[in-house]
Short mmCIF file of C-alpha atoms in Angstrom, two decimals:
data_model
loop_
_atom_site.label_atom_id
_atom_site.label_comp_id
_atom_site.label_asym_id
_atom_site.label_seq_id
_atom_site.Cartn_x
_atom_site.Cartn_y
_atom_site.Cartn_z
CA ASN N 7 15.22 -9.72 -9.58
CA ALA N 8 14.05 -10.34 -5.64
CA GLY N 9 12.68 -6.94 -4.61
CA VAL N 10 11.25 -7.55 -1.64
CA THR N 11 10.81 -11.16 0.33
CA GLN N 12 8.01 -12.42 2.86
CA THR N 13 8.50 -15.42 4.99
CA PRO N 14 6.54 -16.97 5.36
CA LYS N 15 3.24 -17.37 3.04
CA PHE N 16 0.75 -18.57 4.96
CA ARG N 17 0.79 -19.37 8.70
CA ILE N 18 -1.62 -20.62 11.27
CA LEU N 19 -1.07 -19.40 15.41
CA LYS N 20 -2.79 -20.38 18.07
CA ILE N 21 -4.12 -17.73 20.03
CA GLY N 22 -1.10 -16.77 22.36
CA GLN N 23 1.52 -18.02 20.25
CA SER N 24 4.37 -15.59 18.98
CA MET N 25 5.70 -15.20 15.62
CA THR N 26 8.13 -13.59 13.54
CA LEU N 27 7.47 -12.76 10.11
CA GLN N 28 10.55 -11.89 7.93
CA CYS N 29 11.20 -9.19 5.37
CA ALA N 30 14.28 -8.70 3.26
CA GLN N 31 14.74 -6.40 0.10
CA ASP N 32 17.92 -6.28 -1.92
CA MET N 33 17.68 -2.42 -3.14
CA ASN N 34 19.55 -0.72 -0.46
CA HIS N 35 16.24 1.40 0.52
CA ASN N 36 16.47 3.22 3.35
CA TYR N 37 12.75 3.44 4.08
CA MET N 38 10.62 -0.40 5.45
CA TYR N 39 6.92 -0.85 6.12
CA TRP N 40 5.00 -3.03 7.39
CA TYR N 41 1.22 -2.95 6.64
CA ARG N 42 -1.59 -5.17 7.28
CA GLN N 43 -4.72 -5.03 4.84
CA ASP N 44 -7.75 -6.64 6.13
CA PRO N 45 -10.81 -7.69 3.75
CA GLY N 46 -12.59 -4.37 1.88
CA MET N 47 -10.64 -2.52 4.05
CA GLY N 48 -6.84 -0.26 2.69
CA LEU N 49 -3.79 -0.89 4.17
CA LYS N 50 -2.83 0.18 7.93
CA LEU N 51 0.60 0.99 9.02
CA ILE N 52 2.21 -0.92 11.51
CA TYR N 53 5.78 -0.17 11.67
CA TYR N 54 8.00 1.85 9.84
CA SER N 55 11.85 2.34 9.62
CA VAL N 56 14.10 5.22 8.03
CA GLY N 57 16.93 3.07 8.14
CA ALA N 58 18.88 0.70 10.33
CA GLY N 59 18.31 1.27 14.08
CA ILE N 60 15.03 3.42 13.41
CA THR N 61 12.02 2.33 13.89
CA ASP N 62 8.86 4.22 14.65
CA LYS N 63 5.22 3.26 15.23
CA GLY N 64 2.71 3.38 12.71
CA GLU N 65 -1.33 3.84 12.96
CA VAL N 66 -1.62 0.44 14.45
CA PRO N 67 1.22 -0.25 16.14
CA ASN N 68 -0.16 -2.44 19.00
CA GLY N 69 0.38 -6.26 19.52
CA TYR N 70 3.61 -6.01 17.66
CA ASN N 71 7.06 -4.98 17.80
CA VAL N 72 9.64 -4.44 15.01
CA SER N 73 13.40 -4.03 14.79
CA ARG N 74 15.89 -2.83 11.81
CA SER N 75 19.62 -3.93 12.35
CA THR N 76 20.93 -4.26 9.09
CA THR N 77 19.61 -2.25 6.22
CA GLU N 78 18.13 -5.02 4.39
CA ASP N 79 16.07 -6.99 7.50
CA PHE N 80 13.13 -5.77 8.78
CA PRO N 81 11.20 -8.16 10.83
CA LEU N 82 7.90 -7.97 12.46
CA ARG N 83 7.19 -9.82 15.64
CA LEU N 84 3.81 -10.87 16.99
CA GLU N 85 3.63 -11.66 20.70
CA LEU N 86 0.52 -13.27 22.36
CA ALA N 87 -1.57 -13.82 19.55
CA ALA N 88 -5.03 -12.90 18.90
CA PRO N 89 -7.48 -13.64 16.72
CA SER N 90 -7.84 -10.37 15.78
CA GLN N 91 -4.53 -10.64 14.09
CA THR N 92 -5.63 -12.65 11.69
CA SER N 93 -4.86 -11.05 8.26
CA VAL N 94 -2.52 -10.51 5.10
CA TYR N 95 0.40 -8.59 6.43
CA PHE N 96 2.49 -6.68 3.59
CA CYS N 97 6.53 -5.56 3.72
CA ALA N 98 7.23 -2.48 1.94
CA SER N 99 10.24 -0.58 0.91
CA SER N 100 11.19 2.88 -0.50
CA PRO N 101 14.53 4.45 -1.54
CA LEU N 102 14.80 7.64 -0.64
CA VAL N 103 13.55 10.23 -3.39
CA SER N 104 13.88 13.53 -2.35
CA SER N 105 12.08 16.12 0.62
CA GLN N 106 9.47 16.52 -1.52
CA ARG N 107 8.40 13.32 -3.34
CA THR N 108 7.38 10.05 -2.12
CA GLY N 109 9.50 7.28 -3.20
CA GLU N 110 7.77 4.52 -4.87
CA LEU N 111 6.63 1.90 -2.41
CA PHE N 112 7.61 -1.68 -3.17
CA PHE N 113 6.17 -4.67 -1.61
CA GLY N 114 6.55 -8.17 -0.84
CA GLU N 115 3.99 -11.10 -1.78
CA GLY N 116 2.53 -10.83 1.40
CA SER N 117 2.10 -13.14 4.96
CA ARG N 118 -1.32 -14.37 5.53
CA LEU N 119 -2.10 -15.38 8.81
CA THR N 120 -4.70 -17.12 10.61
CA VAL N 121 -5.55 -17.28 14.14
CA LEU N 122 -7.36 -19.62 15.59
CA GLY L 22 -8.11 8.08 11.34
CA GLN L 23 -8.75 9.97 8.23
CA GLN L 24 -9.48 7.83 5.16
CA LEU L 25 -10.16 8.30 1.28
CA ASN L 26 -13.72 7.81 0.38
CA GLN L 27 -12.91 6.01 -3.31
CA SER L 28 -15.65 4.97 -6.15
CA PRO L 29 -17.18 2.89 -6.75
CA GLN L 30 -16.34 -0.18 -4.63
CA SER L 31 -16.44 -2.44 -7.29
CA MET L 32 -17.02 -2.56 -11.10
CA PHE L 33 -17.78 -5.37 -13.45
CA ILE L 34 -17.31 -4.45 -17.32
CA GLN L 35 -17.05 -5.78 -20.41
CA GLU L 36 -13.32 -6.15 -22.05
CA GLY L 37 -12.66 -2.72 -24.25
CA GLU L 38 -15.07 -0.86 -22.30
CA ASP L 39 -13.16 2.15 -20.50
CA VAL L 40 -13.27 2.57 -17.11
CA SER L 41 -13.10 5.29 -14.10
CA MET L 42 -12.81 5.41 -10.64
CA ASN L 43 -11.95 8.58 -8.32
CA CYS L 44 -11.07 9.25 -4.81
CA THR L 45 -11.65 12.29 -2.48
CA SER L 46 -10.44 13.66 0.50
CA SER L 47 -11.97 16.14 3.12
CA SER L 48 -8.18 17.86 2.63
CA ILE L 49 -5.98 18.80 0.65
CA PHE L 50 -3.35 16.48 -0.18
CA ASN L 51 0.41 17.14 -2.02
CA THR L 52 0.58 14.00 -3.54
CA TRP L 53 -2.15 11.77 -4.91
CA LEU L 54 -0.64 7.77 -5.99
CA TRP L 55 -2.74 5.05 -7.66
CA TYR L 56 -1.51 1.54 -7.00
CA LYS L 57 -2.90 -1.91 -8.36
CA GLN L 58 -3.10 -5.10 -6.61
CA ASP L 59 -3.49 -8.38 -8.56
CA PRO L 60 -4.85 -11.60 -6.68
CA GLY L 61 -2.10 -13.08 -3.91
CA GLU L 62 0.09 -9.89 -4.97
CA GLY L 63 1.22 -6.99 -2.81
CA PRO L 64 0.32 -3.41 -4.92
CA VAL L 65 2.13 -2.35 -7.22
CA LEU L 66 2.31 1.38 -7.96
CA LEU L 67 0.94 2.87 -11.36
CA ILE L 68 0.86 6.46 -11.67
CA ALA L 69 2.46 9.19 -9.18
CA LEU L 70 0.64 12.77 -8.84
CA TYR L 71 2.52 15.77 -7.27
CA LYS L 72 0.67 19.06 -8.69
CA ALA L 73 -3.24 20.11 -8.51
CA GLY L 74 -3.78 19.71 -12.01
CA GLU L 75 -1.27 17.50 -13.06
CA LEU L 76 -2.44 14.80 -15.66
CA THR L 77 -0.12 11.66 -16.20
CA SER L 78 -0.40 9.01 -18.53
CA ASN L 79 0.89 5.18 -18.11
CA GLY L 80 0.10 3.07 -21.14
CA ARG L 81 -3.81 2.78 -21.32
CA LEU L 82 -3.73 4.74 -17.81
CA THR L 83 -4.64 8.33 -17.16
CA ALA L 84 -4.47 9.70 -13.77
CA GLN L 85 -5.18 13.49 -12.48
CA PHE L 86 -4.39 15.81 -9.53
CA GLY L 87 -7.65 17.31 -9.21
CA ILE L 88 -7.13 21.47 -8.96
CA THR L 89 -9.21 21.33 -5.90
CA ARG L 90 -6.41 19.29 -4.17
CA LYS L 91 -9.10 16.91 -2.73
CA ASP L 92 -9.81 14.52 -5.37
CA SER L 93 -7.84 12.44 -7.75
CA PHE L 94 -9.34 10.33 -10.90
CA LEU L 95 -7.78 7.00 -12.66
CA ASN L 96 -8.98 6.00 -16.47
CA ILE L 97 -8.45 3.07 -18.05
CA SER L 98 -9.07 2.95 -21.75
CA ALA L 99 -9.67 -0.04 -23.61
CA SER L 100 -9.80 -2.35 -20.53
CA ILE L 101 -8.26 -6.11 -21.20
CA PRO L 102 -8.72 -8.93 -19.03
CA SER L 103 -5.49 -8.25 -16.96
CA ASP L 104 -6.78 -4.91 -15.30
CA VAL L 105 -8.54 -7.53 -13.36
CA GLY L 106 -7.71 -6.45 -9.94
CA ILE L 107 -8.22 -4.08 -6.60
CA TYR L 108 -6.78 -0.27 -7.41
CA PHE L 109 -5.90 1.84 -4.91
CA CYS L 110 -5.68 5.28 -4.23
CA ALA L 111 -3.07 7.25 -1.83
CA GLY L 112 -2.98 10.36 -0.87
CA SER L 113 -0.68 12.89 1.79
CA SER L 114 -1.23 15.96 3.39
CA GLU L 115 2.36 16.40 4.03
CA PRO L 116 4.71 18.90 2.76
CA ASN L 117 7.45 17.04 2.29
CA ALA L 118 6.61 13.86 1.79
CA GLY L 119 10.26 12.28 1.77
CA ASN L 120 8.85 8.81 2.72
CA ASN L 121 5.35 7.00 3.11
CA ARG L 122 4.69 6.74 6.54
CA LYS L 123 1.96 9.62 6.14
CA LEU L 124 0.19 8.12 3.23
CA ILE L 125 -3.50 7.48 3.51
CA TRP L 126 -5.01 4.83 1.90
CA GLY L 127 -8.86 3.95 0.09
CA LEU L 128 -10.33 1.01 0.61
CA GLY L 129 -9.98 0.45 -3.01
CA THR L 130 -11.97 -0.45 -6.70
CA SER L 131 -12.56 -4.01 -7.62
CA LEU L 132 -12.29 -4.46 -11.03
CA ALA L 133 -13.48 -7.51 -12.88
CA VAL L 134 -13.39 -7.90 -16.76
CA ASN L 135 -15.43 -10.04 -18.81
CA PRO L 136 -13.91 -11.79 -21.79
#
């Protein structure tokens, strides 16, 4: 049961470098999300997608970009990495249950990024 | 942005003890969720609540959707070492919570269990 797969698990970047965090899910979920988690803080939504070809900003989108060309994949792009982007990044997906209920979020194991 | 007040921030208990934690919001929520995060892992859903007053159990875990719709409680009975982790509450005030984009997350309760 793969679920949500994130790569890489760890990465160190220099200031100004760019990189892409990969996320793939094999559950045919409509919704996908990128969160960041900082020490002692809750999860902050960066971007989300309600289906292939449709993405939208979350609470903290600055410095990031996403794309959703397929149902399965939802990569997160960091352009011009900054120390403030040092964090643990979680990709998640959820099914469409109904308009009255939130679908359960299934999270990947996280990608720990350090920007020096 | 809006945040939930989750308490306590951390707990250190003896194996076998019961645990209680709660979340409060300044606004009315239509959905309350409780997630657990094991070290080095992503959060996993424990219990979902959709109705004021609702009381739901999942094994030794019991959660309640407060009558005021501004709070929720999670209880763990007879704690065991594998209960260690961070427990997050999350809520939404959206009337139609078809996806999770409007979820607001608490800062977590870190639980340590002494065998």
